[in-house]
Coordinates of N, CA, C and O in Angstrom, one line a residue:
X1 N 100.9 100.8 -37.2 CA 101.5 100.0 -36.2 C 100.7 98.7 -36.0 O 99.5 98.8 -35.8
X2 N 101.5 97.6 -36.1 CA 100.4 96.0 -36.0 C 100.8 95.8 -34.5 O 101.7 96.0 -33.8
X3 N 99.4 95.2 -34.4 CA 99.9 94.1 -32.8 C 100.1 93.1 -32.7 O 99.6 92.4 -33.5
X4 N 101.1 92.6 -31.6 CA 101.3 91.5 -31.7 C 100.3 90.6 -31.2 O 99.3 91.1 -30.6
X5 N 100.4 89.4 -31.3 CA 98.8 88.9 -30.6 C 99.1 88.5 -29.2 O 98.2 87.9 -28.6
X6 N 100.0 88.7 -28.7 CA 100.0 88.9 -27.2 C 99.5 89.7 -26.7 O 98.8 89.4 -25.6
X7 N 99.5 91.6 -27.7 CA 99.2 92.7 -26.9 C 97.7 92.4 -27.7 O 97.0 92.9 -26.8
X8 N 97.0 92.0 -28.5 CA 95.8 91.9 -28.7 C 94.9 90.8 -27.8 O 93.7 90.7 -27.9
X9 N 95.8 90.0 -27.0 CA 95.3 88.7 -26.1 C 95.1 89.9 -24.9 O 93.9 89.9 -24.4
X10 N 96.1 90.7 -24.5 CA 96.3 91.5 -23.5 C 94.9 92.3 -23.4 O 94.1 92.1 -22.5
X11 N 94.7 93.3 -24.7 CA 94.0 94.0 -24.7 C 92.7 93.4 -24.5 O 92.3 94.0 -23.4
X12 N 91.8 92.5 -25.0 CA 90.9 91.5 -25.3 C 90.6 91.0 -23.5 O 89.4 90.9 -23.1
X13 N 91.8 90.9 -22.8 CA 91.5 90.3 -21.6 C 91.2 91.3 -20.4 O 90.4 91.3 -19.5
X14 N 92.2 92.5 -20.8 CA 91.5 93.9 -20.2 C 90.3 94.1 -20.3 O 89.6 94.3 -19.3
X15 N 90.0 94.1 -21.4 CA 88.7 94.6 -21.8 C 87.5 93.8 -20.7 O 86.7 94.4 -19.9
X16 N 87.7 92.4 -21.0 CA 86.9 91.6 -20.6 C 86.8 91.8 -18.7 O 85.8 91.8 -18.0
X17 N 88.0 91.9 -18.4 CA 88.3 92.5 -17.0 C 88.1 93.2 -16.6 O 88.2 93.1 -15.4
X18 N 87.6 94.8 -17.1 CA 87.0 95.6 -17.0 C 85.6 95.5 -17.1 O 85.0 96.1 -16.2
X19 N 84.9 94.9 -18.1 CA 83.5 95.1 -18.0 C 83.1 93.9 -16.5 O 82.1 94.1 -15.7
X20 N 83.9 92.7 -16.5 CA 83.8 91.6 -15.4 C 83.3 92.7 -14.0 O 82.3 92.7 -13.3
X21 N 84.5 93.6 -14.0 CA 84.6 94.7 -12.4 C 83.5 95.2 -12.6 O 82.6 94.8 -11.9
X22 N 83.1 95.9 -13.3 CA 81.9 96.9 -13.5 C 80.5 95.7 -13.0 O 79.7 95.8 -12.0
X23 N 80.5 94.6 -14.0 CA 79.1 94.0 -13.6 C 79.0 93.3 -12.1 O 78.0 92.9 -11.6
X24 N 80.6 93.4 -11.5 CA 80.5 92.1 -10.0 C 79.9 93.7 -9.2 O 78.9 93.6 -8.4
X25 N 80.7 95.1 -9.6 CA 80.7 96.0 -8.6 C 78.9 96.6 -8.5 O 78.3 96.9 -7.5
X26 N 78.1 96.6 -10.0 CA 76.7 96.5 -9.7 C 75.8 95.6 -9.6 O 74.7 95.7 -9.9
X27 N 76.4 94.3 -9.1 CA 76.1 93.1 -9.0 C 75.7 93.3 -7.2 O 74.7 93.4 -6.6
X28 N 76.7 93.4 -6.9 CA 77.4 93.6 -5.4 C 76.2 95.1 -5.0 O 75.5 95.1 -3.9
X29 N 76.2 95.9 -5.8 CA 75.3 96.9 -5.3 C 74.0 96.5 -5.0 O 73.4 96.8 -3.9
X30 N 73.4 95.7 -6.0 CA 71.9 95.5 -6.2 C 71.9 94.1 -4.7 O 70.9 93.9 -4.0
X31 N 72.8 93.5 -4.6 CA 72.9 92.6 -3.7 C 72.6 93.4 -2.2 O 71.8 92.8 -1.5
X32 N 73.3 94.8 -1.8 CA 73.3 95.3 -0.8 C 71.8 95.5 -0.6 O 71.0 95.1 0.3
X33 N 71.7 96.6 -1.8 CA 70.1 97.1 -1.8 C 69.5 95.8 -0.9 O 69.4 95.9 0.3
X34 N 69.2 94.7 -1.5 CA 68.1 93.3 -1.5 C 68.1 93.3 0.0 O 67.1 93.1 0.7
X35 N 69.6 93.5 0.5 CA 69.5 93.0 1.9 C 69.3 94.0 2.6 O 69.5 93.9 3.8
X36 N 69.1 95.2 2.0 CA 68.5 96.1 3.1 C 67.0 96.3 3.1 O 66.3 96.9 4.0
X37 N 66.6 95.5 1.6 CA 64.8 95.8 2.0 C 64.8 94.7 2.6 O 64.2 94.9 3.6
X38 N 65.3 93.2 2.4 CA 65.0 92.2 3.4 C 65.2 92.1 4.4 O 64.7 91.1 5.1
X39 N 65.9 93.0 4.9 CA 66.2 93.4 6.9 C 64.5 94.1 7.1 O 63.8 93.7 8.0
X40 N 64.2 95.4 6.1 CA 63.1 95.6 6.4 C 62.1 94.9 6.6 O 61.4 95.0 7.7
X41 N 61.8 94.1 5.5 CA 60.7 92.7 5.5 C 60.6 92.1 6.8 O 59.5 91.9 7.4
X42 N 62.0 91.8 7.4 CA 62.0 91.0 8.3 C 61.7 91.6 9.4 O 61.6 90.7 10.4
X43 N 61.6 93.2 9.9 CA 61.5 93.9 10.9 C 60.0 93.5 10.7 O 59.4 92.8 11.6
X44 N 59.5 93.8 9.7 CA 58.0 94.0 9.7 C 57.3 93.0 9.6 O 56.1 93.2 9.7
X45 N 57.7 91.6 9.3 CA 57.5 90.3 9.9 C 57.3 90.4 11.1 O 56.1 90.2 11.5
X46 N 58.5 90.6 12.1 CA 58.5 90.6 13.4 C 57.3 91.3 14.4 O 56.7 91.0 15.4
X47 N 57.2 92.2 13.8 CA 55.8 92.9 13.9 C 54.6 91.9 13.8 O 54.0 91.4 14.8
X48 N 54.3 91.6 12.6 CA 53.5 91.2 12.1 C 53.6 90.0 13.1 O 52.5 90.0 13.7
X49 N 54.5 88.9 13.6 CA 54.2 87.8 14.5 C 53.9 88.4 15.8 O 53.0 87.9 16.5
X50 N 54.5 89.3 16.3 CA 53.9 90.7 17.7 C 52.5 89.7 17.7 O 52.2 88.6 18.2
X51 N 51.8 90.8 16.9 CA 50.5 90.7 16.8 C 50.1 89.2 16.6 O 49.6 88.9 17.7
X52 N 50.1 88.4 15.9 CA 50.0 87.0 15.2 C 49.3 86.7 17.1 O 48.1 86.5 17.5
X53 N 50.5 86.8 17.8 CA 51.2 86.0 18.9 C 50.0 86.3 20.1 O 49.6 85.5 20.9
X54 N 49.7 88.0 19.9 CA 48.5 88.5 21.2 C 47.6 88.0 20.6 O 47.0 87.2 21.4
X55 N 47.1 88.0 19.6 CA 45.6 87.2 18.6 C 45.5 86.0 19.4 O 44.7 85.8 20.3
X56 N 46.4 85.0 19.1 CA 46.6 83.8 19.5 C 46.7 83.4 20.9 O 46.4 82.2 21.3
X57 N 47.3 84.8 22.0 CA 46.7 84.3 23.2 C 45.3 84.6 23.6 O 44.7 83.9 24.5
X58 N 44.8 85.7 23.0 CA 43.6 85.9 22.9 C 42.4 84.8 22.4 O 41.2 84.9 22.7
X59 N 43.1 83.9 21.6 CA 41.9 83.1 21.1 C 42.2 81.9 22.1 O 41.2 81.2 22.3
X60 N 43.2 81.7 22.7 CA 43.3 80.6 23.4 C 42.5 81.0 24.8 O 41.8 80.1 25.3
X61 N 42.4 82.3 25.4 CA 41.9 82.6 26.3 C 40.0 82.2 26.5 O 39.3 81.7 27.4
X62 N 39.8 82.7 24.8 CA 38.6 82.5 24.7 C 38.2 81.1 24.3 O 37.1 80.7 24.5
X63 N 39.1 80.4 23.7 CA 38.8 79.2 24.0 C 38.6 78.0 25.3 O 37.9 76.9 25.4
X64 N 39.4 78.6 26.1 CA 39.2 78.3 27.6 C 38.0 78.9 28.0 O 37.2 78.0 27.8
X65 N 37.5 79.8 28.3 CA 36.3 80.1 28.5 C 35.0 79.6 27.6 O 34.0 79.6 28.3
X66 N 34.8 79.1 26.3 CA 34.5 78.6 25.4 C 34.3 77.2 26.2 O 33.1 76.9 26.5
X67 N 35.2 76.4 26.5 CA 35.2 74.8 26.9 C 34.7 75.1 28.1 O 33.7 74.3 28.1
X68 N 34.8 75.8 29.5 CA 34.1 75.9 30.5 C 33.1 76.1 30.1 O 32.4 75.5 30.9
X69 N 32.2 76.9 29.1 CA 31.0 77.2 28.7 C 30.4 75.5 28.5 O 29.3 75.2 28.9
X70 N 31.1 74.7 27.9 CA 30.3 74.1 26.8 C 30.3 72.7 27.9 O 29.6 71.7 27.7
X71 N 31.1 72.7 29.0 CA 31.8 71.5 29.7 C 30.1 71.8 30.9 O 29.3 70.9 31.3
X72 N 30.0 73.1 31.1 CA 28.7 73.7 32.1 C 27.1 73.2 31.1 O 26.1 72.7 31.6
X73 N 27.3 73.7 29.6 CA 26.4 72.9 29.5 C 25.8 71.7 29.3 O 24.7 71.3 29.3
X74 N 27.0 71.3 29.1 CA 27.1 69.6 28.7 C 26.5 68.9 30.2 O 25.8 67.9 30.2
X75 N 26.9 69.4 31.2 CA 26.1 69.0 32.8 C 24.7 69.3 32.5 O 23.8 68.4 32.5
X76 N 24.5 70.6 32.1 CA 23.2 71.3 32.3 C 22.0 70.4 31.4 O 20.8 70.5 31.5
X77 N 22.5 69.7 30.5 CA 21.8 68.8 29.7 C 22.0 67.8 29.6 O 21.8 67.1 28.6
X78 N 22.7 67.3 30.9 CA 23.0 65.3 31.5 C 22.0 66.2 32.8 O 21.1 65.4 33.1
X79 N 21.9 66.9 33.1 CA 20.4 66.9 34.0 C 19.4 67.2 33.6 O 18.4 67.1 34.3
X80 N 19.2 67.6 32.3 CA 17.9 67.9 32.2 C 17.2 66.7 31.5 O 16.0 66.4 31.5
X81 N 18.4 66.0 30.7 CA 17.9 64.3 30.5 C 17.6 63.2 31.6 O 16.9 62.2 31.3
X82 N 18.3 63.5 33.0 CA 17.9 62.9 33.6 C 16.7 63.6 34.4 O 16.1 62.7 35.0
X83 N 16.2 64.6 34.6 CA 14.9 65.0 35.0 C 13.7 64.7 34.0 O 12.6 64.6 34.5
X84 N 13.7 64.6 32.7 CA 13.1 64.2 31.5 C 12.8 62.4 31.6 O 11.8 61.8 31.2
X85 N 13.5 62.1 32.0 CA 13.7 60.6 31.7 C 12.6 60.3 33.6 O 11.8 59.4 33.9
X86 N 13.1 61.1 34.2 CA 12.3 60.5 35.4 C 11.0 61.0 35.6 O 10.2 60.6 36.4
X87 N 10.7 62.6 34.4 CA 9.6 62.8 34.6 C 8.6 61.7 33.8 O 7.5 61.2 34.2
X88 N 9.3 61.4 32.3 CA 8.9 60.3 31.5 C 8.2 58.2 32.6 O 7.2 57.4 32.5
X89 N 9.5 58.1 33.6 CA 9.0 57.0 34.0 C 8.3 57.5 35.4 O 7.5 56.6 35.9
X90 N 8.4 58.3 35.9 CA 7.7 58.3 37.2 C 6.2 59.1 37.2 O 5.3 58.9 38.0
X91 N 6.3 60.0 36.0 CA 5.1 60.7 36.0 C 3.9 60.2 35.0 O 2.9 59.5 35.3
X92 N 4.6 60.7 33.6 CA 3.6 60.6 32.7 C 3.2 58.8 32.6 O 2.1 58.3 32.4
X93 N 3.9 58.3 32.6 CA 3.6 56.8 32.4 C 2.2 56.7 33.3 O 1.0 56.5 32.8
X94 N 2.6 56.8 34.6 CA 1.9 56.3 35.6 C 0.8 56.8 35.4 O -0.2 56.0 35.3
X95 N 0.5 58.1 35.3 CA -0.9 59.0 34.6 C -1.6 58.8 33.4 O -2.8 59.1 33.3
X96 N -0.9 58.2 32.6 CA -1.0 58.3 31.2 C -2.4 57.2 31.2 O -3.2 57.5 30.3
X97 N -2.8 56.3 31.8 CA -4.2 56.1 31.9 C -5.6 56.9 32.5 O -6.8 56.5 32.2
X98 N -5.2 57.9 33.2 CA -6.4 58.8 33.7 C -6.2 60.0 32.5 O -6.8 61.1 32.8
X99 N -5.6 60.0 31.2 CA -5.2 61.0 30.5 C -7.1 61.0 29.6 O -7.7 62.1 29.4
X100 N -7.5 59.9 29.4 CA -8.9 59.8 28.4 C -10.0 60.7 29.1 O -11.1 61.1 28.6
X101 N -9.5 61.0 30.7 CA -10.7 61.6 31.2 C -10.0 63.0 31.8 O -10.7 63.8 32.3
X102 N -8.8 63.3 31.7 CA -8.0 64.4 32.2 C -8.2 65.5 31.4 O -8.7 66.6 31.8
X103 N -7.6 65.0 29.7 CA -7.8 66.0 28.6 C -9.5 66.5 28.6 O -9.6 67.7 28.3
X104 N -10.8 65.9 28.8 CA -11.9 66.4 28.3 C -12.1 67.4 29.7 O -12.7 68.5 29.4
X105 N -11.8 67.2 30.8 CA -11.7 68.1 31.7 C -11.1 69.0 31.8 O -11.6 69.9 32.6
X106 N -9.9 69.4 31.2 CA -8.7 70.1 31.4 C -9.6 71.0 30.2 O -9.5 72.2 30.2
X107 N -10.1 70.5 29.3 CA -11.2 71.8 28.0 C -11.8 72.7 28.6 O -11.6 73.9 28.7
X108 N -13.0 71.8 29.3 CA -14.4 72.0 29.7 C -13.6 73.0 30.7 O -13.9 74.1 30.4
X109 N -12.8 73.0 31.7 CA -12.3 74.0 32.7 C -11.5 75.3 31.9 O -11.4 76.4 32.5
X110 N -10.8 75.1 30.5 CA -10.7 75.9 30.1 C -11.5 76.9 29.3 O -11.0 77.9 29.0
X111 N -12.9 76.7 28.9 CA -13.5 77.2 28.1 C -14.7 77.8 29.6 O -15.4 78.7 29.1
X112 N -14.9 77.7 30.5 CA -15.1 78.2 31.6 C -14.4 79.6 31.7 O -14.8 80.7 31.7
X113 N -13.1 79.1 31.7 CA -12.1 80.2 32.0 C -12.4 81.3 31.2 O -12.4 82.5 31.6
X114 N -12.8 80.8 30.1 CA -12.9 81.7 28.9 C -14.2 82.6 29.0 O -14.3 83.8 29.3
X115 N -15.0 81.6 28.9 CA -16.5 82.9 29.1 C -16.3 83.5 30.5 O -16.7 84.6 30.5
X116 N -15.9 83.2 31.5 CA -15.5 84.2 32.6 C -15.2 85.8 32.0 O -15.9 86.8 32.0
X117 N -13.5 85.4 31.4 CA -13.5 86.4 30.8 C -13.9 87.5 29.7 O -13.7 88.7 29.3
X118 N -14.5 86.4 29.6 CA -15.8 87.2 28.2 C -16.7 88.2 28.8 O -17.0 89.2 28.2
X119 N -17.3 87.7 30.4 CA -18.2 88.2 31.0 C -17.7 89.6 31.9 O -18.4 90.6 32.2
X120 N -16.5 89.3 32.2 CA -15.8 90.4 32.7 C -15.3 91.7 31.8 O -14.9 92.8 32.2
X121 N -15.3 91.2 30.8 CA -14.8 92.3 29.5 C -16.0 92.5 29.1 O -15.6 93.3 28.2
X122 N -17.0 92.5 29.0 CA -18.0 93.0 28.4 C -19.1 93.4 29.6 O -19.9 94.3 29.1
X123 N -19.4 93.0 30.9 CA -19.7 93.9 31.8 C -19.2 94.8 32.9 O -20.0 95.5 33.5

Protein backbone atom coordinates (compact mmCIF):
# COMPACT_ATOMS: atom_id res chain seq x y z
CA UNK A 1 0.00 0.00 0.00
CA UNK A 2 1.68 3.57 -1.18
CA UNK A 3 1.01 6.92 0.40
CA UNK A 4 -0.13 9.60 -0.82
CA UNK A 5 2.08 12.56 -0.13
CA UNK A 6 -0.60 14.21 1.77
CA UNK A 7 -0.81 11.28 4.21
CA UNK A 8 3.11 11.23 4.24
CA UNK A 9 3.09 15.38 4.77
CA UNK A 10 0.46 14.31 7.52
CA UNK A 11 2.47 11.75 9.01
CA UNK A 12 5.87 13.83 8.90
CA UNK A 13 3.98 16.76 10.68
CA UNK A 14 2.54 14.38 13.42
CA UNK A 15 5.57 13.25 14.04
CA UNK A 16 7.22 16.53 14.25
CA UNK A 17 4.12 17.55 16.58
CA UNK A 18 4.71 15.01 18.80
CA UNK A 19 8.22 15.18 19.57
CA UNK A 20 7.55 19.50 19.54
CA UNK A 21 4.81 18.43 22.87
CA UNK A 22 7.23 16.26 24.49
CA UNK A 23 10.30 18.84 24.32
CA UNK A 24 7.77 22.16 25.26
CA UNK A 25 6.20 19.62 28.13
CA UNK A 26 10.09 18.96 29.54
CA UNK A 27 10.94 22.29 28.67
CA UNK A 28 8.02 23.67 30.83
CA UNK A 29 9.14 21.07 33.58
CA UNK A 30 12.80 22.08 33.91
CA UNK A 31 11.35 25.76 33.77
CA UNK A 32 9.18 24.99 37.03
CA UNK A 33 12.04 23.14 38.78
CA UNK A 34 14.34 26.70 38.09
CA UNK A 35 11.72 28.65 39.63
CA UNK A 36 11.40 26.73 42.56
CA UNK A 37 15.13 26.72 43.40
CA UNK A 38 15.03 30.46 42.61
CA UNK A 39 12.16 31.21 45.04
CA UNK A 40 14.63 29.38 47.34
CA UNK A 41 17.72 31.49 46.41
CA UNK A 42 15.68 34.35 46.98
CA UNK A 43 14.28 33.28 50.56
CA UNK A 44 17.87 32.87 51.37
CA UNK A 45 18.94 36.09 49.98
CA UNK A 46 16.40 37.61 52.15
CA UNK A 47 18.08 36.22 54.97
CA UNK A 48 21.21 36.91 53.96
CA UNK A 49 20.20 40.97 53.67
CA UNK A 50 18.45 40.22 57.49
CA UNK A 51 21.73 40.02 58.60
CA UNK A 52 23.68 42.29 55.86
CA UNK A 53 21.15 45.02 57.47
CA UNK A 54 21.91 44.36 61.64
CA UNK A 55 25.89 44.29 60.60
CA UNK A 56 25.32 47.58 59.02
CA UNK A 57 23.39 49.13 61.86
CA UNK A 58 25.89 47.83 63.93
CA UNK A 59 28.74 49.36 62.11
CA UNK A 60 27.02 52.59 61.88
CA UNK A 61 26.51 52.57 65.61
CA UNK A 62 30.08 52.05 66.06
CA UNK A 63 30.91 54.44 63.78
CA UNK A 64 29.07 57.15 65.73
CA UNK A 65 30.82 56.30 68.67
CA UNK A 66 34.17 56.10 66.65
CA UNK A 67 33.63 59.98 65.51
CA UNK A 68 32.65 61.12 69.13
CA UNK A 69 35.93 59.30 70.02
CA UNK A 70 38.08 60.91 67.54
CA UNK A 71 35.91 64.53 67.57
CA UNK A 72 37.09 64.22 71.89
CA UNK A 73 40.38 63.69 70.79
CA UNK A 74 40.82 65.98 68.23
CA UNK A 75 40.00 68.75 71.37
CA UNK A 76 42.28 66.80 73.56
CA UNK A 77 45.16 67.64 71.18
CA UNK A 78 44.01 71.42 70.14
CA UNK A 79 44.77 71.62 73.98
CA UNK A 80 47.58 70.04 74.48
CA UNK A 81 49.13 72.21 71.40
CA UNK A 82 47.92 75.03 72.93
CA UNK A 83 49.46 74.22 76.48
CA UNK A 84 52.78 73.15 74.48
CA UNK A 85 52.88 76.31 72.54
CA UNK A 86 52.46 78.40 75.79
CA UNK A 87 54.65 76.29 77.69
CA UNK A 88 57.26 76.82 74.61
CA UNK A 89 56.61 80.92 74.74
CA UNK A 90 56.00 81.63 78.31
CA UNK A 91 58.36 79.15 79.94
CA UNK A 92 61.18 77.62 78.31
CA UNK A 93 62.13 80.68 76.18
CA UNK A 94 62.18 82.92 79.02
CA UNK A 95 64.56 80.36 81.11
CA UNK A 96 66.32 79.13 78.26
CA UNK A 97 69.23 81.66 79.26
CA UNK A 98 69.75 80.44 83.00
CA UNK A 99 69.75 76.82 81.28
CA UNK A 100 74.12 76.97 80.93
CA UNK A 101 74.10 77.15 84.71
CA UNK A 102 70.65 75.15 85.51
CA UNK A 103 71.83 71.80 83.68
CA UNK A 104 75.46 71.72 85.66
CA UNK A 105 73.30 72.03 88.83
CA UNK A 106 70.52 69.89 88.15
CA UNK A 107 73.85 66.82 87.72
CA UNK A 108 75.81 67.85 90.64
CA UNK A 109 72.23 67.60 92.81
CA UNK A 110 71.61 64.48 91.02
CA UNK A 111 74.73 62.54 91.65
CA UNK A 112 74.27 63.70 95.42
CA UNK A 113 71.13 61.94 95.22
CA UNK A 114 72.93 59.10 94.14
CA UNK A 115 75.69 58.52 96.65
CA UNK A 116 72.93 59.22 99.34
CA UNK A 117 71.55 56.23 98.09
CA UNK A 118 74.61 54.34 97.85
CA UNK A 119 75.21 55.16 101.54
CA UNK A 120 71.91 54.08 102.60
CA UNK A 121 72.15 50.65 100.75
CA UNK A 122 75.29 49.72 101.91
CA UNK A 123 74.95 50.93 105.59
Amino acid sequence: MLLTFNQVLFLILTVAAAVLVVFLVLFLAQLRRTAREAEKSFQDLQLVLHKLEKIEDKLDRRLDEAGVIIDSTRKTLSGLSELSMFMTTRLVRPASRFWPVLFPLLRFGWQLMKKRKERKNVG
